[in-house]
Amino acid sequence: MIKTWGRSIEWFGLRLVEAYVEQVTDINQTNVFQSCFPIRFSVPPPAIPSDASVLPDYFEGCLLRHFGYVLDIYSSEYYPSSINVYYSYRSREFRHSQYVHKSGLAFAQIREGVGFNWLTNRLATTRQVHYNSQSDSQERPNQIMDELTNFCLDEQKLGAFWDETLRDLTKGGETSTSAFRPSA
């Protein structure tokens, strides 16, 4: 059954990978040898225009999508109080929206206006050691993190990205449904 799922989603350019059930910021509670790497913004994202109906972490989500991340789960606070979101396999609510890299090798959890908590998916990299050389499985997550970190630390590039994203939002150019508030 899992192989069938894997083949089905490959058509969309995705891979089925083993991943953590809890939010990545809580990883040190279950694995003392792993923790998140904080990535800070050199320039904070712009304020969301009052007439835009997007989530508070809209700009951060756009940045992650730009770098090949897809939404894993929304922050629990983004759902209306009339909806009781329950996952049988998750014991806690997610405090921040979480994205997974399309390779499955990394997670980024948004810290609104501040940056990201970044984590290597060791469940996926450990499995890759069996298929690839160990250095490849360790190096690729580092490249993914370095690319995002370097961009977030570059004031000119990050500032230009925020400006372009704000311009697209105010012109109505951003239509990605993952950026809009979940409906009741």
mmCIF file with all atom_site columns, C-alpha atoms in Angstrom, residues 20-116:
data_model
loop_
_atom_site.group_PDB
_atom_site.id
_atom_site.type_symbol
_atom_site.label_atom_id
_atom_site.label_alt_id
_atom_site.label_comp_id
_atom_site.label_asym_id
_atom_site.label_entity_id
_atom_site.label_seq_id
_atom_site.pdbx_PDB_ins_code
_atom_site.Cartn_x
_atom_site.Cartn_y
_atom_site.Cartn_z
_atom_site.occupancy
_atom_site.B_iso_or_equiv
_atom_site.pdbx_formal_charge
_atom_site.auth_seq_id
_atom_site.auth_comp_id
_atom_site.auth_asym_id
_atom_site.auth_atom_id
_atom_site.pdbx_PDB_model_num
ATOM 1  C CA . TYR A 1 20  ? 8.264   13.194 12.901 1.00 0.00 ? 20  TYR A CA 1
ATOM 2  C CA . VAL A 1 21  ? 4.748   13.237 14.298 1.00 0.00 ? 21  VAL A CA 1
ATOM 3  C CA . GLU A 1 22  ? 5.217   16.097 16.778 1.00 0.00 ? 22  GLU A CA 1
ATOM 4  C CA . GLN A 1 23  ? 6.170   19.655 15.894 1.00 0.00 ? 23  GLN A CA 1
ATOM 5  C CA . VAL A 1 24  ? 9.878   20.101 15.270 1.00 0.00 ? 24  VAL A CA 1
ATOM 6  C CA . THR A 1 25  ? 10.356  22.565 18.114 1.00 0.00 ? 25  THR A CA 1
ATOM 7  C CA . ASP A 1 26  ? 9.573   19.725 20.530 1.00 0.00 ? 26  ASP A CA 1
ATOM 8  C CA . ILE A 1 27  ? 12.144  17.300 19.069 1.00 0.00 ? 27  ILE A CA 1
ATOM 9  C CA . ASN A 1 28  ? 14.539  17.680 22.015 1.00 0.00 ? 28  ASN A CA 1
ATOM 10 C CA . GLN A 1 29  ? 11.863  16.224 24.308 1.00 0.00 ? 29  GLN A CA 1
ATOM 11 C CA . THR A 1 30  ? 12.024  12.909 22.467 1.00 0.00 ? 30  THR A CA 1
ATOM 12 C CA . ASN A 1 31  ? 15.582  13.008 21.104 1.00 0.00 ? 31  ASN A CA 1
ATOM 13 C CA . VAL A 1 32  ? 18.171  14.709 23.305 1.00 0.00 ? 32  VAL A CA 1
ATOM 14 C CA . PHE A 1 33  ? 20.750  14.498 20.505 1.00 0.00 ? 33  PHE A CA 1
ATOM 15 C CA . GLN A 1 34  ? 18.802  16.666 18.096 1.00 0.00 ? 34  GLN A CA 1
ATOM 16 C CA . SER A 1 35  ? 17.492  20.198 18.230 1.00 0.00 ? 35  SER A CA 1
ATOM 17 C CA . CYS A 1 36  ? 16.254  22.911 15.901 1.00 0.00 ? 36  CYS A CA 1
ATOM 18 C CA . PHE A 1 37  ? 18.548  25.417 14.288 1.00 0.00 ? 37  PHE A CA 1
ATOM 19 C CA . PRO A 1 38  ? 17.181  28.971 14.510 1.00 0.00 ? 38  PRO A CA 1
ATOM 20 C CA . ILE A 1 39  ? 17.270  30.983 11.280 1.00 0.00 ? 39  ILE A CA 1
ATOM 21 C CA . ARG A 1 40  ? 16.690  34.679 11.897 1.00 0.00 ? 40  ARG A CA 1
ATOM 22 C CA . PHE A 1 41  ? 15.535  37.282 9.383  1.00 0.00 ? 41  PHE A CA 1
ATOM 23 C CA . SER A 1 42  ? 17.967  40.118 8.732  1.00 0.00 ? 42  SER A CA 1
ATOM 24 C CA . VAL A 1 43  ? 14.935  42.173 7.674  1.00 0.00 ? 43  VAL A CA 1
ATOM 25 C CA . PRO A 1 44  ? 11.491  41.521 9.201  1.00 0.00 ? 44  PRO A CA 1
ATOM 26 C CA . PRO A 1 45  ? 8.620   40.781 6.819  1.00 0.00 ? 45  PRO A CA 1
ATOM 27 C CA . PRO A 1 46  ? 6.342   43.706 5.986  1.00 0.00 ? 46  PRO A CA 1
ATOM 28 C CA . ALA A 1 47  ? 3.043   44.291 7.711  1.00 0.00 ? 47  ALA A CA 1
ATOM 29 C CA . ILE A 1 48  ? 0.106   42.587 6.056  1.00 0.00 ? 48  ILE A CA 1
ATOM 30 C CA . PRO A 1 49  ? -2.237  45.129 4.447  1.00 0.00 ? 49  PRO A CA 1
ATOM 31 C CA . SER A 1 50  ? -5.511  45.470 6.313  1.00 0.00 ? 50  SER A CA 1
ATOM 32 C CA . ASP A 1 51  ? -7.548  44.570 3.227  1.00 0.00 ? 51  ASP A CA 1
ATOM 33 C CA . ALA A 1 52  ? -5.696  41.281 2.629  1.00 0.00 ? 52  ALA A CA 1
ATOM 34 C CA . SER A 1 53  ? -7.337  38.121 3.937  1.00 0.00 ? 53  SER A CA 1
ATOM 35 C CA . VAL A 1 54  ? -4.197  36.061 4.453  1.00 0.00 ? 54  VAL A CA 1
ATOM 36 C CA . LEU A 1 55  ? -2.656  34.336 7.450  1.00 0.00 ? 55  LEU A CA 1
ATOM 37 C CA . PRO A 1 56  ? -0.306  36.248 9.769  1.00 0.00 ? 56  PRO A CA 1
ATOM 38 C CA . ASP A 1 57  ? 2.629   34.108 8.535  1.00 0.00 ? 57  ASP A CA 1
ATOM 39 C CA . TYR A 1 58  ? 1.828   34.737 4.857  1.00 0.00 ? 58  TYR A CA 1
ATOM 40 C CA . PHE A 1 59  ? 5.205   36.238 3.943  1.00 0.00 ? 59  PHE A CA 1
ATOM 41 C CA . GLU A 1 60  ? 7.183   33.546 5.735  1.00 0.00 ? 60  GLU A CA 1
ATOM 42 C CA . GLY A 1 61  ? 5.157   30.868 3.937  1.00 0.00 ? 61  GLY A CA 1
ATOM 43 C CA . CYS A 1 62  ? 5.864   32.499 0.570  1.00 0.00 ? 62  CYS A CA 1
ATOM 44 C CA . LEU A 1 63  ? 9.576   32.473 1.352  1.00 0.00 ? 63  LEU A CA 1
ATOM 45 C CA . LEU A 1 64  ? 9.528   28.801 2.275  1.00 0.00 ? 64  LEU A CA 1
ATOM 46 C CA . ARG A 1 65  ? 7.572   27.886 -0.867 1.00 0.00 ? 65  ARG A CA 1
ATOM 47 C CA . HIS A 1 66  ? 10.140  29.845 -2.895 1.00 0.00 ? 66  HIS A CA 1
ATOM 48 C CA . PHE A 1 67  ? 12.831  27.528 -1.483 1.00 0.00 ? 67  PHE A CA 1
ATOM 49 C CA . GLY A 1 68  ? 10.947  24.314 -2.226 1.00 0.00 ? 68  GLY A CA 1
ATOM 50 C CA . TYR A 1 69  ? 9.021   23.723 0.997  1.00 0.00 ? 69  TYR A CA 1
ATOM 51 C CA . VAL A 1 70  ? 5.413   22.589 1.160  1.00 0.00 ? 70  VAL A CA 1
ATOM 52 C CA . LEU A 1 71  ? 2.962   23.061 4.000  1.00 0.00 ? 71  LEU A CA 1
ATOM 53 C CA . ASP A 1 72  ? 2.999   20.209 6.509  1.00 0.00 ? 72  ASP A CA 1
ATOM 54 C CA . ILE A 1 73  ? 0.497   21.609 9.012  1.00 0.00 ? 73  ILE A CA 1
ATOM 55 C CA . TYR A 1 74  ? -1.024  24.966 9.939  1.00 0.00 ? 74  TYR A CA 1
ATOM 56 C CA . SER A 1 75  ? -0.639  26.499 13.358 1.00 0.00 ? 75  SER A CA 1
ATOM 57 C CA . SER A 1 76  ? -3.565  25.436 15.542 1.00 0.00 ? 76  SER A CA 1
ATOM 58 C CA . GLU A 1 77  ? -4.446  29.071 16.199 1.00 0.00 ? 77  GLU A CA 1
ATOM 59 C CA . TYR A 1 78  ? -5.340  29.641 12.527 1.00 0.00 ? 78  TYR A CA 1
ATOM 60 C CA . TYR A 1 79  ? -8.435  27.487 12.706 1.00 0.00 ? 79  TYR A CA 1
ATOM 61 C CA . PRO A 1 80  ? -11.690 29.097 13.836 1.00 0.00 ? 80  PRO A CA 1
ATOM 62 C CA . SER A 1 81  ? -12.724 28.238 17.389 1.00 0.00 ? 81  SER A CA 1
ATOM 63 C CA . SER A 1 82  ? -15.813 26.546 15.942 1.00 0.00 ? 82  SER A CA 1
ATOM 64 C CA . ILE A 1 83  ? -13.565 23.839 14.458 1.00 0.00 ? 83  ILE A CA 1
ATOM 65 C CA . ASN A 1 84  ? -12.069 21.224 16.747 1.00 0.00 ? 84  ASN A CA 1
ATOM 66 C CA . VAL A 1 85  ? -8.943  20.015 14.932 1.00 0.00 ? 85  VAL A CA 1
ATOM 67 C CA . TYR A 1 86  ? -7.922  16.583 16.148 1.00 0.00 ? 86  TYR A CA 1
ATOM 68 C CA . TYR A 1 87  ? -5.185  14.278 14.877 1.00 0.00 ? 87  TYR A CA 1
ATOM 69 C CA . SER A 1 88  ? -5.198  10.759 16.327 1.00 0.00 ? 88  SER A CA 1
ATOM 70 C CA . TYR A 1 89  ? -1.440  10.504 15.904 1.00 0.00 ? 89  TYR A CA 1
ATOM 71 C CA . ARG A 1 90  ? -0.511  13.922 17.372 1.00 0.00 ? 90  ARG A CA 1
ATOM 72 C CA . SER A 1 91  ? -0.812  14.605 21.069 1.00 0.00 ? 91  SER A CA 1
ATOM 73 C CA . ARG A 1 92  ? -0.251  18.386 21.060 1.00 0.00 ? 92  ARG A CA 1
ATOM 74 C CA . GLU A 1 93  ? -1.427  21.355 19.080 1.00 0.00 ? 93  GLU A CA 1
ATOM 75 C CA . PHE A 1 94  ? 1.062   23.024 16.766 1.00 0.00 ? 94  PHE A CA 1
ATOM 76 C CA . ARG A 1 95  ? 1.987   26.497 17.980 1.00 0.00 ? 95  ARG A CA 1
ATOM 77 C CA . HIS A 1 96  ? 3.460   27.491 14.600 1.00 0.00 ? 96  HIS A CA 1
ATOM 78 C CA . SER A 1 97  ? 2.852   26.498 10.982 1.00 0.00 ? 97  SER A CA 1
ATOM 79 C CA . GLN A 1 98  ? 5.311   23.862 9.815  1.00 0.00 ? 98  GLN A CA 1
ATOM 80 C CA . TYR A 1 99  ? 6.663   23.149 6.344  1.00 0.00 ? 99  TYR A CA 1
ATOM 81 C CA . VAL A 1 100 ? 8.629   20.203 4.956  1.00 0.00 ? 100 VAL A CA 1
ATOM 82 C CA . HIS A 1 101 ? 11.188  20.475 2.156  1.00 0.00 ? 101 HIS A CA 1
ATOM 83 C CA . LYS A 1 102 ? 10.071  18.730 -1.040 1.00 0.00 ? 102 LYS A CA 1
ATOM 84 C CA . SER A 1 103 ? 13.028  16.345 -0.652 1.00 0.00 ? 103 SER A CA 1
ATOM 85 C CA . GLY A 1 104 ? 11.672  15.296 2.749  1.00 0.00 ? 104 GLY A CA 1
ATOM 86 C CA . LEU A 1 105 ? 15.099  15.974 4.294  1.00 0.00 ? 105 LEU A CA 1
ATOM 87 C CA . ALA A 1 106 ? 14.212  19.087 6.285  1.00 0.00 ? 106 ALA A CA 1
ATOM 88 C CA . PHE A 1 107 ? 11.477  20.867 8.231  1.00 0.00 ? 107 PHE A CA 1
ATOM 89 C CA . ALA A 1 108 ? 11.013  24.560 8.888  1.00 0.00 ? 108 ALA A CA 1
ATOM 90 C CA . GLN A 1 109 ? 8.622   25.859 11.498 1.00 0.00 ? 109 GLN A CA 1
ATOM 91 C CA . ILE A 1 110 ? 7.660   29.521 11.198 1.00 0.00 ? 110 ILE A CA 1
ATOM 92 C CA . ARG A 1 111 ? 8.387   31.909 14.043 1.00 0.00 ? 111 ARG A CA 1
ATOM 93 C CA . GLU A 1 112 ? 6.201   34.817 12.937 1.00 0.00 ? 112 GLU A CA 1
ATOM 94 C CA . GLY A 1 113 ? 8.195   37.926 12.065 1.00 0.00 ? 113 GLY A CA 1
ATOM 95 C CA . VAL A 1 114 ? 11.406  36.468 13.532 1.00 0.00 ? 114 VAL A CA 1
ATOM 96 C CA . GLY A 1 115 ? 12.483  33.578 11.313 1.00 0.00 ? 115 GLY A CA 1
ATOM 97 C CA . PHE A 1 116 ? 12.340  29.797 11.307 1.00 0.00 ? 116 PHE A CA 1
#
